[in-house]
């Protein structure tokens, strides 16, 4: 039986999948997610990669009118995948997997926070992301 924490972790993972799909970080995300689902079994990892790629393709192909429904459906599908995974694990592995799902959500969810994509810069540029960062910029020959 799933605990509230397990349901929350599975939901976080499902949301992370649909948020990361199509982003510049998708390749990294799908690899980490497949490792989690595969639990060291290369065959299971390959199957997870195939399912993740199908999800990304479906999300990419969805037109504007159906995009939100498709995202919701795939987030629930992946939540079910992660729920089944968590139920099948022993206590120690379950805790590690729940932490990994939460980590995926923090790193890749919510529009892949902190990611920059599709920008074109012309001329002097100062760009900064992250929390509590400091950046000192000096443009020109005296800098």
PDB file of C-alpha atoms in Angstrom:
ATOM      1  CA  UNK A   1       0.000   0.000   0.000  1.00  0.00           C
ATOM      2  CA  UNK A   2       1.297   3.420  -0.934  1.00  0.00           C
ATOM      3  CA  UNK A   3       1.914   5.949   1.805  1.00  0.00           C
ATOM      4  CA  UNK A   4       1.219   9.630   1.326  1.00  0.00           C
ATOM      5  CA  UNK A   5       4.952  10.282   0.921  1.00  0.00           C
ATOM      6  CA  UNK A   6       5.200   7.591  -1.750  1.00  0.00           C
ATOM      7  CA  UNK A   7       2.263   9.061  -3.675  1.00  0.00           C
ATOM      8  CA  UNK A   8       3.828  12.526  -3.480  1.00  0.00           C
ATOM      9  CA  UNK A   9       7.208  11.253  -4.696  1.00  0.00           C
ATOM     10  CA  UNK A  10       5.591   9.334  -7.583  1.00  0.00           C
ATOM     11  CA  UNK A  11       3.554  12.407  -8.561  1.00  0.00           C
ATOM     12  CA  UNK A  12       6.707  14.544  -8.457  1.00  0.00           C
ATOM     13  CA  UNK A  13       8.416  12.097 -10.801  1.00  0.00           C
ATOM     14  CA  UNK A  14       5.462  12.076 -13.210  1.00  0.00           C
ATOM     15  CA  UNK A  15       5.418  15.849 -13.312  1.00  0.00           C
ATOM     16  CA  UNK A  16       9.170  15.973 -13.874  1.00  0.00           C
ATOM     17  CA  UNK A  17       8.846  13.698 -16.920  1.00  0.00           C
ATOM     18  CA  UNK A  18       6.373  15.953 -18.720  1.00  0.00           C
ATOM     19  CA  UNK A  19       8.211  19.118 -17.668  1.00  0.00           C
ATOM     20  CA  UNK A  20      11.599  17.868 -18.876  1.00  0.00           C
ATOM     21  CA  UNK A  21      10.330  16.369 -22.153  1.00  0.00           C
ATOM     22  CA  UNK A  22      11.357  18.519 -25.079  1.00  0.00           C
ATOM     23  CA  UNK A  23      13.752  20.641 -23.026  1.00  0.00           C
ATOM     24  CA  UNK A  24      17.451  20.991 -23.693  1.00  0.00           C
ATOM     25  CA  UNK A  25      18.045  18.808 -20.635  1.00  0.00           C
ATOM     26  CA  UNK A  26      15.881  15.922 -21.851  1.00  0.00           C
ATOM     27  CA  UNK A  27      18.801  13.616 -22.736  1.00  0.00           C
ATOM     28  CA  UNK A  28      20.262  13.929 -19.242  1.00  0.00           C
ATOM     29  CA  UNK A  29      16.858  13.586 -17.582  1.00  0.00           C
ATOM     30  CA  UNK A  30      15.812  10.492 -19.544  1.00  0.00           C
ATOM     31  CA  UNK A  31      19.090   8.750 -18.702  1.00  0.00           C
ATOM     32  CA  UNK A  32      18.694   9.385 -14.967  1.00  0.00           C
ATOM     33  CA  UNK A  33      15.041   8.425 -15.028  1.00  0.00           C
ATOM     34  CA  UNK A  34      15.721   5.192 -16.939  1.00  0.00           C
ATOM     35  CA  UNK A  35      18.425   4.242 -14.439  1.00  0.00           C
ATOM     36  CA  UNK A  36      15.954   4.749 -11.620  1.00  0.00           C
ATOM     37  CA  UNK A  37      13.249   2.666 -13.295  1.00  0.00           C
ATOM     38  CA  UNK A  38      15.694   0.003 -14.527  1.00  0.00           C
ATOM     39  CA  UNK A  39      17.322  -0.508 -11.112  1.00  0.00           C
ATOM     40  CA  UNK A  40      20.541  -1.780 -12.673  1.00  0.00           C
ATOM     41  CA  UNK A  41      18.905  -4.032 -15.270  1.00  0.00           C
ATOM     42  CA  UNK A  42      19.973  -2.904 -18.778  1.00  0.00           C
ATOM     43  CA  UNK A  43      16.872  -4.438 -20.355  1.00  0.00           C
ATOM     44  CA  UNK A  44      14.542  -2.534 -18.029  1.00  0.00           C
ATOM     45  CA  UNK A  45      16.535   0.642 -18.607  1.00  0.00           C
ATOM     46  CA  UNK A  46      16.157   0.240 -22.391  1.00  0.00           C
ATOM     47  CA  UNK A  47      12.409  -0.301 -21.985  1.00  0.00           C
ATOM     48  CA  UNK A  48      12.172   2.814 -19.820  1.00  0.00           C
ATOM     49  CA  UNK A  49      14.124   4.815 -22.411  1.00  0.00           C
ATOM     50  CA  UNK A  50      11.701   3.657 -25.120  1.00  0.00           C
ATOM     51  CA  UNK A  51       8.679   4.658 -23.005  1.00  0.00           C
ATOM     52  CA  UNK A  52      10.241   8.011 -22.150  1.00  0.00           C
ATOM     53  CA  UNK A  53      10.946   8.673 -25.832  1.00  0.00           C
ATOM     54  CA  UNK A  54       7.357   7.760 -26.749  1.00  0.00           C
ATOM     55  CA  UNK A  55       6.104  10.173 -24.091  1.00  0.00           C
ATOM     56  CA  UNK A  56       8.333  12.951 -25.440  1.00  0.00           C
ATOM     57  CA  UNK A  57       7.166  12.272 -29.004  1.00  0.00           C
ATOM     58  CA  UNK A  58       3.492  12.329 -28.030  1.00  0.00           C
ATOM     59  CA  UNK A  59       3.949  15.548 -26.080  1.00  0.00           C
ATOM     60  CA  UNK A  60       5.793  17.134 -28.997  1.00  0.00           C
ATOM     61  CA  UNK A  61       3.095  16.080 -31.482  1.00  0.00           C
ATOM     62  CA  UNK A  62       0.179  17.350 -29.381  1.00  0.00           C
ATOM     63  CA  UNK A  63      -1.494  20.412 -30.805  1.00  0.00           C
ATOM     64  CA  UNK A  64      -2.184  23.471 -28.682  1.00  0.00           C
ATOM     65  CA  UNK A  65      -5.819  22.479 -27.991  1.00  0.00           C
ATOM     66  CA  UNK A  66      -4.940  19.100 -26.499  1.00  0.00           C
ATOM     67  CA  UNK A  67      -1.484  19.777 -25.067  1.00  0.00           C
ATOM     68  CA  UNK A  68      -2.575  20.199 -21.428  1.00  0.00           C
ATOM     69  CA  UNK A  69      -4.698  17.016 -21.490  1.00  0.00           C
ATOM     70  CA  UNK A  70      -1.846  15.037 -23.036  1.00  0.00           C
ATOM     71  CA  UNK A  71       0.584  16.377 -20.425  1.00  0.00           C
ATOM     72  CA  UNK A  72      -1.798  15.464 -17.602  1.00  0.00           C
ATOM     73  CA  UNK A  73      -2.367  11.980 -18.995  1.00  0.00           C
ATOM     74  CA  UNK A  74       1.359  11.270 -19.337  1.00  0.00           C
ATOM     75  CA  UNK A  75       2.140  12.707 -15.909  1.00  0.00           C
ATOM     76  CA  UNK A  76      -0.427  10.256 -14.465  1.00  0.00           C
ATOM     77  CA  UNK A  77       0.994   7.367 -16.506  1.00  0.00           C
ATOM     78  CA  UNK A  78       4.471   8.042 -15.156  1.00  0.00           C
ATOM     79  CA  UNK A  79       3.104   8.538 -11.664  1.00  0.00           C
ATOM     80  CA  UNK A  80       1.653   5.024 -11.965  1.00  0.00           C
ATOM     81  CA  UNK A  81       5.006   3.706 -13.197  1.00  0.00           C
ATOM     82  CA  UNK A  82       6.802   5.258 -10.249  1.00  0.00           C
ATOM     83  CA  UNK A  83       4.133   4.095  -7.789  1.00  0.00           C
ATOM     84  CA  UNK A  84       4.541   0.510  -8.988  1.00  0.00           C
ATOM     85  CA  UNK A  85       8.295   0.835  -8.693  1.00  0.00           C
ATOM     86  CA  UNK A  86       8.088   2.129  -5.118  1.00  0.00           C
ATOM     87  CA  UNK A  87       5.673  -0.617  -4.082  1.00  0.00           C
ATOM     88  CA  UNK A  88       8.028  -3.290  -5.410  1.00  0.00           C
ATOM     89  CA  UNK A  89      11.057  -2.116  -3.439  1.00  0.00           C
ATOM     90  CA  UNK A  90      12.313  -2.860   0.052  1.00  0.00           C
ATOM     91  CA  UNK A  91      12.379  -0.067   2.595  1.00  0.00           C
ATOM     92  CA  UNK A  92      15.963   1.144   1.985  1.00  0.00           C
ATOM     93  CA  UNK A  93      15.648   1.065  -1.820  1.00  0.00           C
ATOM     94  CA  UNK A  94      12.244   2.733  -1.582  1.00  0.00           C
ATOM     95  CA  UNK A  95      13.651   5.635   0.444  1.00  0.00           C
ATOM     96  CA  UNK A  96      16.507   6.097  -2.047  1.00  0.00           C
ATOM     97  CA  UNK A  97      14.104   5.985  -4.994  1.00  0.00           C
ATOM     98  CA  UNK A  98      11.735   8.461  -3.366  1.00  0.00           C
ATOM     99  CA  UNK A  99      14.656  10.834  -2.791  1.00  0.00           C
ATOM    100  CA  UNK A 100      15.695  10.432  -6.436  1.00  0.00           C
ATOM    101  CA  UNK A 101      12.150  11.184  -7.654  1.00  0.00           C
ATOM    102  CA  UNK A 102      12.035  14.325  -5.526  1.00  0.00           C
ATOM    103  CA  UNK A 103      15.465  15.283  -6.855  1.00  0.00           C
ATOM    104  CA  UNK A 104      14.305  14.838 -10.450  1.00  0.00           C
ATOM    105  CA  UNK A 105      11.357  17.126  -9.756  1.00  0.00           C
ATOM    106  CA  UNK A 106      13.571  19.765  -8.142  1.00  0.00           C
ATOM    107  CA  UNK A 107      16.144  19.661 -10.925  1.00  0.00           C
ATOM    108  CA  UNK A 108      13.950  19.191 -13.970  1.00  0.00           C
ATOM    109  CA  UNK A 109      10.380  20.053 -12.979  1.00  0.00           C
ATOM    110  CA  UNK A 110       8.552  23.366 -13.155  1.00  0.00           C
ATOM    111  CA  UNK A 111       9.728  24.176 -16.639  1.00  0.00           C
ATOM    112  CA  UNK A 112      13.262  23.047 -15.871  1.00  0.00           C
ATOM    113  CA  UNK A 113      13.995  25.925 -13.536  1.00  0.00           C
ATOM    114  CA  UNK A 114      17.241  27.697 -14.234  1.00  0.00           C
ATOM    115  CA  UNK A 115      17.537  26.331 -17.760  1.00  0.00           C
ATOM    116  CA  UNK A 116      18.077  28.689 -20.633  1.00  0.00           C
ATOM    117  CA  UNK A 117      17.035  27.599 -24.066  1.00  0.00           C
ATOM    118  CA  UNK A 118      16.723  29.019 -27.561  1.00  0.00           C
ATOM    119  CA  UNK A 119      18.358  32.379 -26.878  1.00  0.00           C
ATOM    120  CA  UNK A 120      20.430  34.422 -29.286  1.00  0.00           C
ATOM    121  CA  UNK A 121      22.734  37.094 -27.942  1.00  0.00           C
ATOM    122  CA  UNK A 122      24.366  39.815 -30.014  1.00  0.00           C
ATOM    123  CA  UNK A 123      27.020  42.044 -28.511  1.00  0.00           C
ATOM    124  CA  UNK A 124      28.139  42.226 -24.894  1.00  0.00           C
ATOM    125  CA  UNK A 125      26.016  40.007 -22.716  1.00  0.00           C
ATOM    126  CA  UNK A 126      25.833  39.307 -19.014  1.00  0.00           C
ATOM    127  CA  UNK A 127      23.715  36.334 -18.090  1.00  0.00           C
ATOM    128  CA  UNK A 128      23.292  34.739 -14.703  1.00  0.00           C
ATOM    129  CA  UNK A 129      21.175  31.941 -13.266  1.00  0.00           C
ATOM    130  CA  UNK A 130      21.035  30.237  -9.928  1.00  0.00           C
ATOM    131  CA  UNK A 131      20.355  31.116  -6.361  1.00  0.00           C
ATOM    132  CA  UNK A 132      22.599  33.367  -4.323  1.00  0.00           C
ATOM    133  CA  UNK A 133      24.965  33.953  -7.214  1.00  0.00           C
ATOM    134  CA  UNK A 134      27.255  36.937  -7.560  1.00  0.00           C
ATOM    135  CA  UNK A 135      28.427  38.255 -10.854  1.00  0.00           C
ATOM    136  CA  UNK A 136      30.665  41.273 -11.541  1.00  0.00           C
ATOM    137  CA  UNK A 137      30.803  42.346 -15.183  1.00  0.00           C
ATOM    138  CA  UNK A 138      33.132  44.845 -16.806  1.00  0.00           C
ATOM    139  CA  UNK A 139      32.654  45.594 -20.474  1.00  0.00           C
ATOM    140  CA  UNK A 140      35.067  47.498 -22.640  1.00  0.00           C
ATOM    141  CA  UNK A 141      38.818  47.822 -22.735  1.00  0.00           C
ATOM    142  CA  UNK A 142      39.148  49.147 -19.175  1.00  0.00           C
ATOM    143  CA  UNK A 143      37.321  46.144 -17.655  1.00  0.00           C
TER     144      UNK A 143
END
